[in-house]
MMTF fields as JSON, N, C-alpha, C and O atoms, coordinates in Angstrom:
{
  "mmtfVersion": "1.0.0",
  "mmtfProducer": "UNKNOWN",
  "numBonds": 511,
  "numAtoms": 512,
  "numGroups": 128,
  "numChains": 1,
  "numModels": 1,
  "chainsPerModel": [1],
  "groupsPerChain": [128],
  "chainIdList": ["A"],
  "bondAtomList": [4, 2, 8, 6, 12, 10, 16, 14, 20, 18, 24, 22, 28, 26, 32, 30, 36, 34, 40, 38, 44, 42, 48, 46, 52, 50, 56, 54, 60, 58, 64, 62, 68, 66, 72, 70, 76, 74, 80, 78, 84, 82, 88, 86, 92, 90, 96, 94, 100, 98, 104, 102, 108, 106, 112, 110, 116, 114, 120, 118, 124, 122, 128, 126, 132, 130, 136, 134, 140, 138, 144, 142, 148, 146, 152, 150, 156, 154, 160, 158, 164, 162, 168, 166, 172, 170, 176, 174, 180, 178, 184, 182, 188, 186, 192, 190, 196, 194, 200, 198, 204, 202, 208, 206, 212, 210, 216, 214, 220, 218, 224, 222, 228, 226, 232, 230, 236, 234, 240, 238, 244, 242, 248, 246, 252, 250, 256, 254, 260, 258, 264, 262, 268, 266, 272, 270, 276, 274, 280, 278, 284, 282, 288, 286, 292, 290, 296, 294, 300, 298, 304, 302, 308, 306, 312, 310, 316, 314, 320, 318, 324, 322, 328, 326, 332, 330, 336, 334, 340, 338, 344, 342, 348, 346, 352, 350, 356, 354, 360, 358, 364, 362, 368, 366, 372, 370, 376, 374, 380, 378, 384, 382, 388, 386, 392, 390, 396, 394, 400, 398, 404, 402, 408, 406, 412, 410, 416, 414, 420, 418, 424, 422, 428, 426, 432, 430, 436, 434, 440, 438, 444, 442, 448, 446, 452, 450, 456, 454, 460, 458, 464, 462, 468, 466, 472, 470, 476, 474, 480, 478, 484, 482, 488, 486, 492, 490, 496, 494, 500, 498, 504, 502, 508, 506],
  "bondOrderList": [1, 1, 1, 1, 1, 1, 1, 1, 1, 1, 1, 1, 1, 1, 1, 1, 1, 1, 1, 1, 1, 1, 1, 1, 1, 1, 1, 1, 1, 1, 1, 1, 1, 1, 1, 1, 1, 1, 1, 1, 1, 1, 1, 1, 1, 1, 1, 1, 1, 1, 1, 1, 1, 1, 1, 1, 1, 1, 1, 1, 1, 1, 1, 1, 1, 1, 1, 1, 1, 1, 1, 1, 1, 1, 1, 1, 1, 1, 1, 1, 1, 1, 1, 1, 1, 1, 1, 1, 1, 1, 1, 1, 1, 1, 1, 1, 1, 1, 1, 1, 1, 1, 1, 1, 1, 1, 1, 1, 1, 1, 1, 1, 1, 1, 1, 1, 1, 1, 1, 1, 1, 1, 1, 1, 1, 1, 1],
  "groupList": [{"groupName": "UNK", "atomNameList": ["N", "CA", "C", "O"], "elementList": ["N", "C", "C", "O"], "formalChargeList": [0, 0, 0, 0], "bondAtomList": [1, 0, 2, 1, 3, 2], "bondOrderList": [1, 1, 2], "singleLetterCode": "X", "chemCompType": "L-PEPTIDE LINKING"}],
  "groupTypeList": [0, 0, 0, 0, 0, 0, 0, 0, 0, 0, 0, 0, 0, 0, 0, 0, 0, 0, 0, 0, 0, 0, 0, 0, 0, 0, 0, 0, 0, 0, 0, 0, 0, 0, 0, 0, 0, 0, 0, 0, 0, 0, 0, 0, 0, 0, 0, 0, 0, 0, 0, 0, 0, 0, 0, 0, 0, 0, 0, 0, 0, 0, 0, 0, 0, 0, 0, 0, 0, 0, 0, 0, 0, 0, 0, 0, 0, 0, 0, 0, 0, 0, 0, 0, 0, 0, 0, 0, 0, 0, 0, 0, 0, 0, 0, 0, 0, 0, 0, 0, 0, 0, 0, 0, 0, 0, 0, 0, 0, 0, 0, 0, 0, 0, 0, 0, 0, 0, 0, 0, 0, 0, 0, 0, 0, 0, 0, 0],
  "groupIdList": [1, 2, 3, 4, 5, 6, 7, 8, 9, 10, 11, 12, 13, 14, 15, 16, 17, 18, 19, 20, 21, 22, 23, 24, 25, 26, 27, 28, 29, 30, 31, 32, 33, 34, 35, 36, 37, 38, 39, 40, 41, 42, 43, 44, 45, 46, 47, 48, 49, 50, 51, 52, 53, 54, 55, 56, 57, 58, 59, 60, 61, 62, 63, 64, 65, 66, 67, 68, 69, 70, 71, 72, 73, 74, 75, 76, 77, 78, 79, 80, 81, 82, 83, 84, 85, 86, 87, 88, 89, 90, 91, 92, 93, 94, 95, 96, 97, 98, 99, 100, 101, 102, 103, 104, 105, 106, 107, 108, 109, 110, 111, 112, 113, 114, 115, 116, 117, 118, 119, 120, 121, 122, 123, 124, 125, 126, 127, 128],
  "secStructList": [7, 7, 6, 6, 6, 1, 3, 3, 3, 6, 6, 6, 3, 3, 3, 1, 1, 7, 7, 7, 7, 6, 6, 1, 1, 7, 1, 1, 2, 2, 2, 2, 2, 2, 2, 2, 2, 2, 6, 1, 1, 6, 6, 7, 1, 2, 2, 2, 2, 2, 2, 2, 2, 2, 2, 2, 2, 2, 2, 2, 2, 2, 2, 2, 2, 2, 2, 2, 2, 6, 7, 7, 6, 6, 1, 1, 1, 7, 7, 7, 2, 2, 2, 2, 2, 2, 2, 2, 2, 2, 2, 2, 2, 2, 2, 2, 2, 2, 2, 2, 2, 6, 6, 6, 6, 2, 2, 2, 2, 2, 2, 2, 2, 2, 2, 2, 2, 2, 2, 2, 2, 2, 2, 6, 6, 1, 7, 7],
  "xCoordList": [0.695, -0.007, 1.092, 1.966, 0.623, 1.466, 0.638, -0.513, 2.063, 1.65, 1.483, 0.935, 1.924, 1.77, 0.302, -0.308, -0.322, -2.015, -2.932, -4.116, -2.335, -3.044, -2.989, -2.102, -4.266, -3.757, -3.649, -4.204, -2.657, -2.581, -3.41, -4.102, -3.519, -3.951, -3.503, -2.475, -3.956, -3.68, -2.159, -1.05, -2.533, -1.125, -0.085, 0.592, 0.03, 0.889, 0.608, 1.303, -0.46, -0.646, -1.265, -2.402, -0.907, -1.466, -2.592, -2.765, -3.882, -5.297, -5.534, -5.12, -6.109, -6.657, -7.71, -7.452, -9.15, -9.914, -9.941, -9.41, -10.623, -10.992, -12.268, -12.796, -12.837, -13.931, -14.291, -13.438, -15.38, -15.295, -15.694, -16.049, -15.608, -15.759, -16.93, -16.924, -18.087, -18.958, -17.895, -18.46, -16.558, -16.246, -15.582, -15.229, -15.412, -14.661, -16.095, -16.265, -16.726, -17.656, -18.602, -18.304, -19.423, -20.54, -21.289, -20.848, -22.565, -23.303, -24.166, -24.768, -24.306, -25.437, -24.839, -25.42, -23.219, -22.96, -23.458, -23.372, -23.959, -24.446, -25.46, -25.705, -26.084, -27.564, -27.145, -28.067, -26.142, -25.427, -24.506, -24.303, -23.823, -22.919, -23.374, -23.09, -24.214, -25.168, -26.003, -26.466, -26.663, -27.662, -26.502, -26.587, -25.381, -24.842, -23.529, -22.921, -23.566, -22.95, -24.129, -23.887, -25.484, -26.076, -26.751, -26.901, -26.976, -27.658, -26.502, -26.697, -25.188, -24.155, -23.53, -22.596, -23.682, -23.101, -23.411, -24.61, -22.534, -23.199, -24.007, -23.575, -24.937, -25.53, -26.035, -26.343, -26.116, -26.742, -28.409, -29.123, -28.826, -30.124, -31.248, -32.402, -30.845, -31.445, -32.425, -33.642, -31.777, -32.52, -33.482, -34.065, -33.721, -34.877, -35.771, -36.887, -35.421, -36.332, -37.356, -38.439, -36.491, -37.184, -38.423, -39.235, -38.759, -40.414, -40.897, -41.844, -40.688, -41.992, -41.657, -42.671, -40.563, -40.738, -41.975, -42.681, -42.113, -42.598, -44.11, -45.117, -44.067, -45.621, -46.396, -47.479, -45.156, -45.667, -46.388, -47.469, -45.428, -45.73, -46.814, -47.354, -47.081, -48.588, -49.732, -50.619, -49.633, -50.683, -50.87, -52.036, -49.911, -50.221, -50.678, -51.803, -50.059, -50.877, -51.99, -52.586, -52.485, -54.339, -54.706, -55.899, -54.233, -55.141, -55.156, -56.299, -54.158, -54.224, -55.292, -55.974, -55.584, -56.375, -57.932, -58.882, -58.173, -59.526, -59.691, -60.547, -58.769, -59.257, -59.546, -60.068, -59.026, -58.813, -60.585, -61.435, -60.768, -62.21, -63.367, -64.454, -62.984, -64.136, -64.758, -65.974, -63.727, -64.169, -63.701, -63.948, -63.105, -62.735, -63.652, -64.696, -63.242, -64.353, -64.309, -65.158, -63.408, -63.171, -63.603, -63.419, -64.012, -64.252, -65.257, -65.179, -66.534, -67.568, -67.488, -68.203, -66.054, -66.307, -65.193, -64.525, -65.372, -64.493, -63.175, -62.817, -62.327, -60.456, -60.73, -61.527, -59.622, -59.449, -58.3, -57.104, -58.687, -57.497, -56.912, -55.724, -57.5, -57.04, -55.981, -54.859, -56.436, -55.226, -53.843, -52.655, -54.573, -53.198, -52.234, -51.074, -52.503, -51.769, -51.097, -49.877, -51.568, -51.308, -49.891, -48.748, -50.075, -49.211, -48.045, -46.963, -48.278, -47.517, -46.179, -44.979, -47.133, -46.113, -45.249, -44.215, -45.7, -45.348, -44.154, -43.108, -44.131, -43.151, -42.315, -41.304, -42.116, -41.786, -40.72, -39.499, -41.667, -40.633, -39.954, -39.106, -40.201, -39.338, -37.851, -36.759, -38.213, -37.093, -36.076, -34.94, -36.572, -35.857, -34.91, -33.743, -35.411, -35.159, -33.737, -32.661, -34.105, -33.263, -31.96, -31.016, -31.974, -31.269, -30.449, -29.411, -30.796, -29.898, -29.077, -28.091, -29.633, -28.645, -27.767, -26.619, -27.988, -26.685, -25.763, -24.809, -26.015, -25.234, -24.244, -23.014, -25.199, -24.633, -23.749, -23.268, -23.484, -22.985, -21.452, -20.288, -22.118, -20.943, -20.134, -19.125, -20.377, -19.695, -19.023, -18.031, -19.248, -18.53, -17.36, -16.322, -17.705, -16.989, -15.924, -14.85, -16.28, -14.965, -14.409, -13.254, -14.663, -13.66, -12.671, -11.545, -13.203, -12.796, -11.542, -10.536, -12.048, -10.528, -9.359, -8.155, -10.157, -9.27, -8.134, -6.956, -8.679, -7.809, -7.133, -5.926, -7.385, -6.613, -5.455, -4.311, -5.88, -4.796, -3.43, -2.288, -4.086, -3.721, -2.442, -1.331, -2.95, -2.18, -0.947, 0.208, -1.364, -0.312, 0.667, 1.871, 0.035, 0.84, 2.366, 3.296, 1.923, 2.441, 3.244, 4.391, 2.763, 3.8, 4.912, 5.795, 4.713, 5.565, 6.336, 7.375, 6.498, 7.17, 7.733, 8.863, 7.553, 8.075, 9.017, 9.81, 8.893, 9.741, 10.17, 10.364, 10.248, 11.097, 12.392, 13.395],
  "yCoordList": [-1.101, 0.116, 1.362, 1.628, 1.847, 3.355, 4.404, 4.824, 4.569, 5.342, 6.979, 7.942, 6.893, 8.699, 8.632, 9.103, 7.945, 7.976, 7.624, 7.87, 6.745, 6.341, 7.517, 8.37, 7.462, 8.649, 7.459, 6.361, 8.037, 7.614, 7.472, 8.464, 6.582, 7.095, 7.05, 6.383, 7.573, 7.653, 6.959, 7.492, 5.64, 4.738, 4.843, 3.837, 5.768, 5.467, 4.222, 3.912, 3.765, 2.587, 2.83, 3.276, 2.69, 2.832, 2.475, 1.321, 3.457, 2.946, 3.07, 4.043, 2.231, 1.989, 2.729, 3.874, 2.469, 3.299, 4.159, 3.825, 5.258, 6.102, 6.465, 6.82, 6.383, 6.71, 7.874, 8.14, 8.704, 9.945, 9.079, 7.905, 9.726, 9.312, 10.324, 11.544, 9.415, 10.646, 11.226, 11.792, 10.836, 11.039, 12.477, 13.13, 13.041, 13.953, 14.952, 14.906, 15.538, 16.407, 16.997, 16.751, 17.55, 18.301, 16.737, 15.594, 17.387, 16.392, 15.877, 14.834, 16.531, 16.35, 15.202, 14.728, 14.96, 14.59, 12.914, 12.435, 12.28, 10.956, 11.013, 10.236, 12.389, 12.357, 12.725, 12.846, 12.957, 13.83, 12.74, 12.726, 11.585, 11.024, 9.46, 8.87, 8.997, 7.137, 7.565, 6.548, 8.612, 8.037, 7.893, 7.12, 8.886, 8.863, 7.491, 7.041, 7.204, 5.375, 4.37, 3.388, 4.744, 3.878, 3.768, 2.807, 5.113, 5.201, 4.919, 4.261, 5.399, 5.423, 4.37, 4.472, 3.57, 1.745, 1.471, 1.452, 1.218, 0.007, -1.781, -2.682, -1.595, -3.416, -3.088, -3.936, -1.729, -1.186, -2.25, -2.146, -2.967, -3.619, -2.36, -2.517, -1.165, -0.192, 0.177, 0.153, 0.558, 1.657, 0.566, 0.955, -0.793, -2.007, -2.063, -2.109, -2.083, -2.7, -1.124, -1.17, 0.041, 1.02, 1.356, 1.572, 1.454, 1.847, 0.835, 1.126, -0.473, -1.881, -1.458, -1.485, -1.2, -0.719, 0.249, 0.013, 1.404, 2.772, 2.286, 2.755, 1.08, 0.794, 0.012, 0.027, -0.669, -1.72, -0.583, -0.589, 0.009, 1.152, 2.058, 2.505, 2.289, 3.412, 2.485, 2.688, 1.544, 0.224, -0.003, 0.054, -0.322, -0.939, 0.681, 0.797, 1.593, 2.89, 3.331, 4.206, 2.878, 3.268, 1.945, 2.04, 0.668, -0.23, 0.402, 0.736, 0.715, 1.086, 2.198, 2.097, 3.169, 4.518, 3.915, 4.359, 3.015, 2.51, 1.799, 2.297, 0.35, 0.106, 0.62, 0.091, 1.883, 2.745, 3.524, 3.426, 4.034, 4.689, 3.787, 4.14, 2.884, 1.127, 1.534, 1.538, 1.925, 2.152, 1.025, 1.083, 0.121, -1.153, -1.751, -2.342, -1.578, -2.628, -3.991, -4.581, -4.706, -6.363, -6.544, -7.681, -5.929, -5.836, -6.642, -7.248, -7.208, -8.265, -9.101, -10.006, -9.297, -10.654, -11.176, -10.642, -12.552, -13.715, -13.766, -13.532, -14.025, -14.024, -14.962, -15.891, -14.296, -15.47, -16.515, -16.225, -17.49, -18.431, -18.86, -19.168, -18.971, -19.581, -18.527, -18.887, -17.067, -16.063, -16.012, -15.907, -16.142, -16.805, -17.705, -17.397, -18.622, -20.189, -19.575, -19.556, -18.989, -19.161, -17.928, -18.386, -16.583, -16.039, -16.801, -16.88, -17.352, -18.013, -19.301, -19.487, -19.677, -20.679, -20.103, -20.683, -18.782, -17.998, -17.581, -17.546, -17.156, -16.577, -17.646, -17.369, -18.905, -19.804, -20.04, -20.199, -19.998, -20.499, -19.464, -19.663, -18.2, -16.927, -16.891, -16.361, -17.478, -17.401, -18.569, -18.289, -19.595, -21.119, -20.619, -20.999, -19.9, -19.449, -18.793, -19.374, -17.308, -16.437, -17.176, -17.169, -17.969, -19.109, -19.237, -18.576, -20.12, -21.151, -20.111, -20.509, -19.061, -18.303, -17.838, -17.985, -17.209, -16.843, -18.005, -17.695, -18.968, -20.356, -20.488, -20.529, -20.545, -20.745, -19.304, -19.412, -18.057, -17.248, -17.541, -17.506, -17.877, -17.996, -19.114, -19.464, -19.605, -21.327, -20.798, -21.474, -19.995, -19.44, -18.471, -18.448, -17.754, -17.086, -17.338, -16.774, -18.525, -19.602, -19.985, -20.112, -20.481, -21.152, -19.758, -19.95, -18.593, -17.531, -16.833, -16.152, -17.271, -16.91, -17.892, -17.655, -19.307, -20.552, -20.324, -20.672, -19.894, -19.747, -18.831, -18.994, -18.008, -16.678, -17.241, -17.186, -17.969, -18.129, -18.867, -18.696, -19.899, -20.705, -20.338, -20.706, -19.255, -18.339, -17.559, -17.584, -16.881, -15.979, -16.968, -16.713, -18.452, -19.047, -20.093, -20.832, -19.642, -20.319, -19.358, -19.627, -18.071, -16.785, -16.233, -15.467, -16.898, -16.535, -17.512, -17.103, -18.907, -20.249, -19.742, -20.227, -19.032, -19.25, -17.873, -17.799, -16.756, -15.631, -15.052, -13.882, -16.276, -16.075, -16.463, -16.47],
  "zCoordList": [-0.121, -0.143, 0.12, 0.946, -0.856, -0.952, 0.259, 0.37, 1.158, 2.282, 1.739, 2.275, 0.945, 0.471, 0.597, 1.556, -0.545, -0.845, -0.079, -0.305, 1.345, 2.511, 3.425, 3.421, 4.385, 5.976, 6.91, 6.849, 7.931, 9.038, 10.205, 10.434, 10.945, 11.976, 13.2, 13.323, 14.235, 15.703, 15.691, 15.711, 15.652, 16.494, 15.044, 14.833, 14.261, 13.007, 11.8, 10.833, 12.198, 11.058, 9.849, 9.999, 8.681, 7.076, 7.252, 7.644, 6.993, 6.735, 5.314, 4.684, 4.843, 3.416, 3.375, 3.003, 3.686, 3.654, 5.016, 6.075, 4.785, 5.688, 5.572, 4.518, 6.718, 7.202, 8.003, 8.85, 7.981, 8.912, 10.0, 9.896, 10.985, 12.596, 12.98, 12.815, 13.611, 13.926, 15.946, 16.882, 15.91, 17.219, 17.109, 18.09, 15.3, 15.228, 14.428, 13.21, 15.072, 14.621, 15.602, 16.771, 15.46, 16.251, 17.092, 17.214, 17.533, 18.243, 17.459, 17.713, 16.466, 15.122, 13.904, 12.928, 14.501, 13.326, 12.85, 11.72, 14.033, 13.595, 12.494, 11.571, 12.932, 11.851, 10.727, 9.921, 10.323, 8.729, 8.053, 6.839, 9.171, 8.593, 8.119, 7.077, 9.315, 8.83, 8.122, 7.604, 7.635, 6.278, 5.005, 4.05, 5.291, 4.325, 4.081, 3.11, 5.609, 5.142, 4.64, 3.938, 5.098, 4.956, 3.043, 2.288, 2.897, 1.521, 0.641, -0.381, 0.965, -0.223, -0.427, -1.223, -0.068, -0.128, -1.333, -1.613, -2.251, -3.361, -2.66, -1.941, -3.175, -2.594, -1.275, -0.438, -1.101, 0.348, 0.478, -0.52, 1.358, 1.561, 1.784, 1.387, 2.414, 3.142, 2.085, 2.268, 0.84, 0.05, -0.641, -1.653, -0.2, -0.923, -0.362, -0.879, 1.538, 2.353, 3.207, 3.791, 2.949, 3.424, 3.131, 4.031, 1.763, 1.535, 1.982, 2.713, 1.902, 2.043, 4.187, 4.884, 4.753, 5.8, 6.276, 7.257, 5.388, 6.02, 5.7, 6.23, 4.567, 4.215, 5.446, 6.03, 5.456, 6.781, 8.466, 9.055, 8.607, 9.319, 9.434, 10.446, 8.034, 7.869, 8.136, 8.965, 7.421, 8.022, 9.09, 9.481, 9.935, 11.311, 11.758, 12.242, 11.646, 12.419, 11.92, 12.548, 10.788, 10.226, 10.82, 11.107, 11.17, 11.87, 13.173, 13.488, 14.151, 15.321, 15.424, 16.444, 14.666, 14.631, 14.196, 14.841, 13.225, 13.079, 14.48, 15.211, 15.115, 16.106, 17.46, 18.44, 17.229, 18.401, 18.161, 19.046, 17.225, 17.215, 16.633, 16.174, 16.739, 16.508, 15.228, 15.036, 14.235, 13.014, 12.078, 10.874, 12.562, 11.926, 10.884, 11.16, 9.82, 8.94, 8.962, 8.293, 9.661, 10.045, 11.319, 11.755, 11.89, 13.692, 13.635, 14.703, 12.836, 12.71, 12.48, 12.91, 11.229, 10.551, 11.676, 12.561, 11.13, 11.216, 10.98, 9.826, 11.826, 11.14, 9.825, 9.694, 8.723, 7.744, 8.202, 8.156, 8.551, 9.029, 7.941, 8.036, 6.816, 5.43, 4.911, 4.555, 4.884, 4.637, 5.581, 5.275, 6.938, 7.605, 7.568, 7.843, 7.31, 6.987, 5.891, 6.05, 4.665, 3.593, 3.925, 3.906, 4.179, 4.768, 5.379, 4.797, 6.546, 6.928, 5.957, 5.751, 5.762, 4.639, 3.565, 3.235, 2.905, 2.007, 2.723, 2.075, 4.349, 5.01, 5.237, 4.591, 5.879, 5.924, 4.387, 4.402, 3.086, 2.056, 1.581, 0.711, 2.058, 1.556, 2.737, 2.533, 3.68, 5.056, 4.23, 3.846, 4.09, 3.981, 2.658, 2.566, 1.84, 0.265, 0.935, 1.077, 1.322, 1.88, 2.147, 1.356, 3.596, 4.328, 3.397, 3.348, 2.505, 1.731, 0.297, -0.324, 0.095, -0.507, 0.107, -0.312, 1.161, 2.165, 2.86, 3.573, 2.674, 3.129, 1.723, 1.72, 0.484, -0.715, -1.183, -2.311, -0.528, -0.94, -0.066, -0.467, 1.467, 2.592, 1.958, 2.57, 1.038, 0.883, -0.566, -0.836, -1.341, -1.965, -1.82, -2.48, -0.917, 0.013, 0.378, 0.171, 1.152, 1.56, 0.92, 1.327, -0.531, -1.404, -2.025, -2.485, -1.958, -2.754, -1.531, -1.732, -0.48, 0.724, 0.652, 0.565, 0.724, 0.941, -0.761, -0.851, -1.486, -2.947, -2.444, -2.621, -1.936, -1.893, -1.179, -1.63, 0.33, 0.733, 0.437, 0.863, -0.606, -1.548, -1.937, -1.557, -3.071, -3.823, -3.082, -3.506, -1.934, -1.529, -0.787, -0.797, 0.064, 0.362, -0.834, -0.511, -2.001, -3.208, -3.593, -3.951, -3.581, -4.116, -3.212, -3.598, -1.464, -0.609, -0.625, -0.106, -1.001, -1.426, -2.503, -2.563, -3.379, -4.795, -4.936, -5.875, -3.936, -4.459, -2.918, -2.59, -2.09, -0.679, -1.238, -0.524]
}
């Protein structure tokens, strides 16, 4: 790593990636830096999940408001058990699918790390 291009931390070690710290700044730096870190990262899941979370929160607030003022349109009807069972199965299916994708990605990442270690050991032996 080129020490001229990289910055140094307090202990004098070279830092390849420099992050802005909440320690250096004002009290409000958490509110200005954190959104940049969350939304500025490529591949961040927050941008994909945030609209769905906002919709779910809005619907739950609406449901609580309707329930509080006894204006719930489903208050006198029977609970739709079939819909609950369907949502449960869909949720379990999606969770299992996500879990399998996670472990598959972790396995591939482990393979990449193992190959990198092997190449590093070979290069140390050859160029030593």
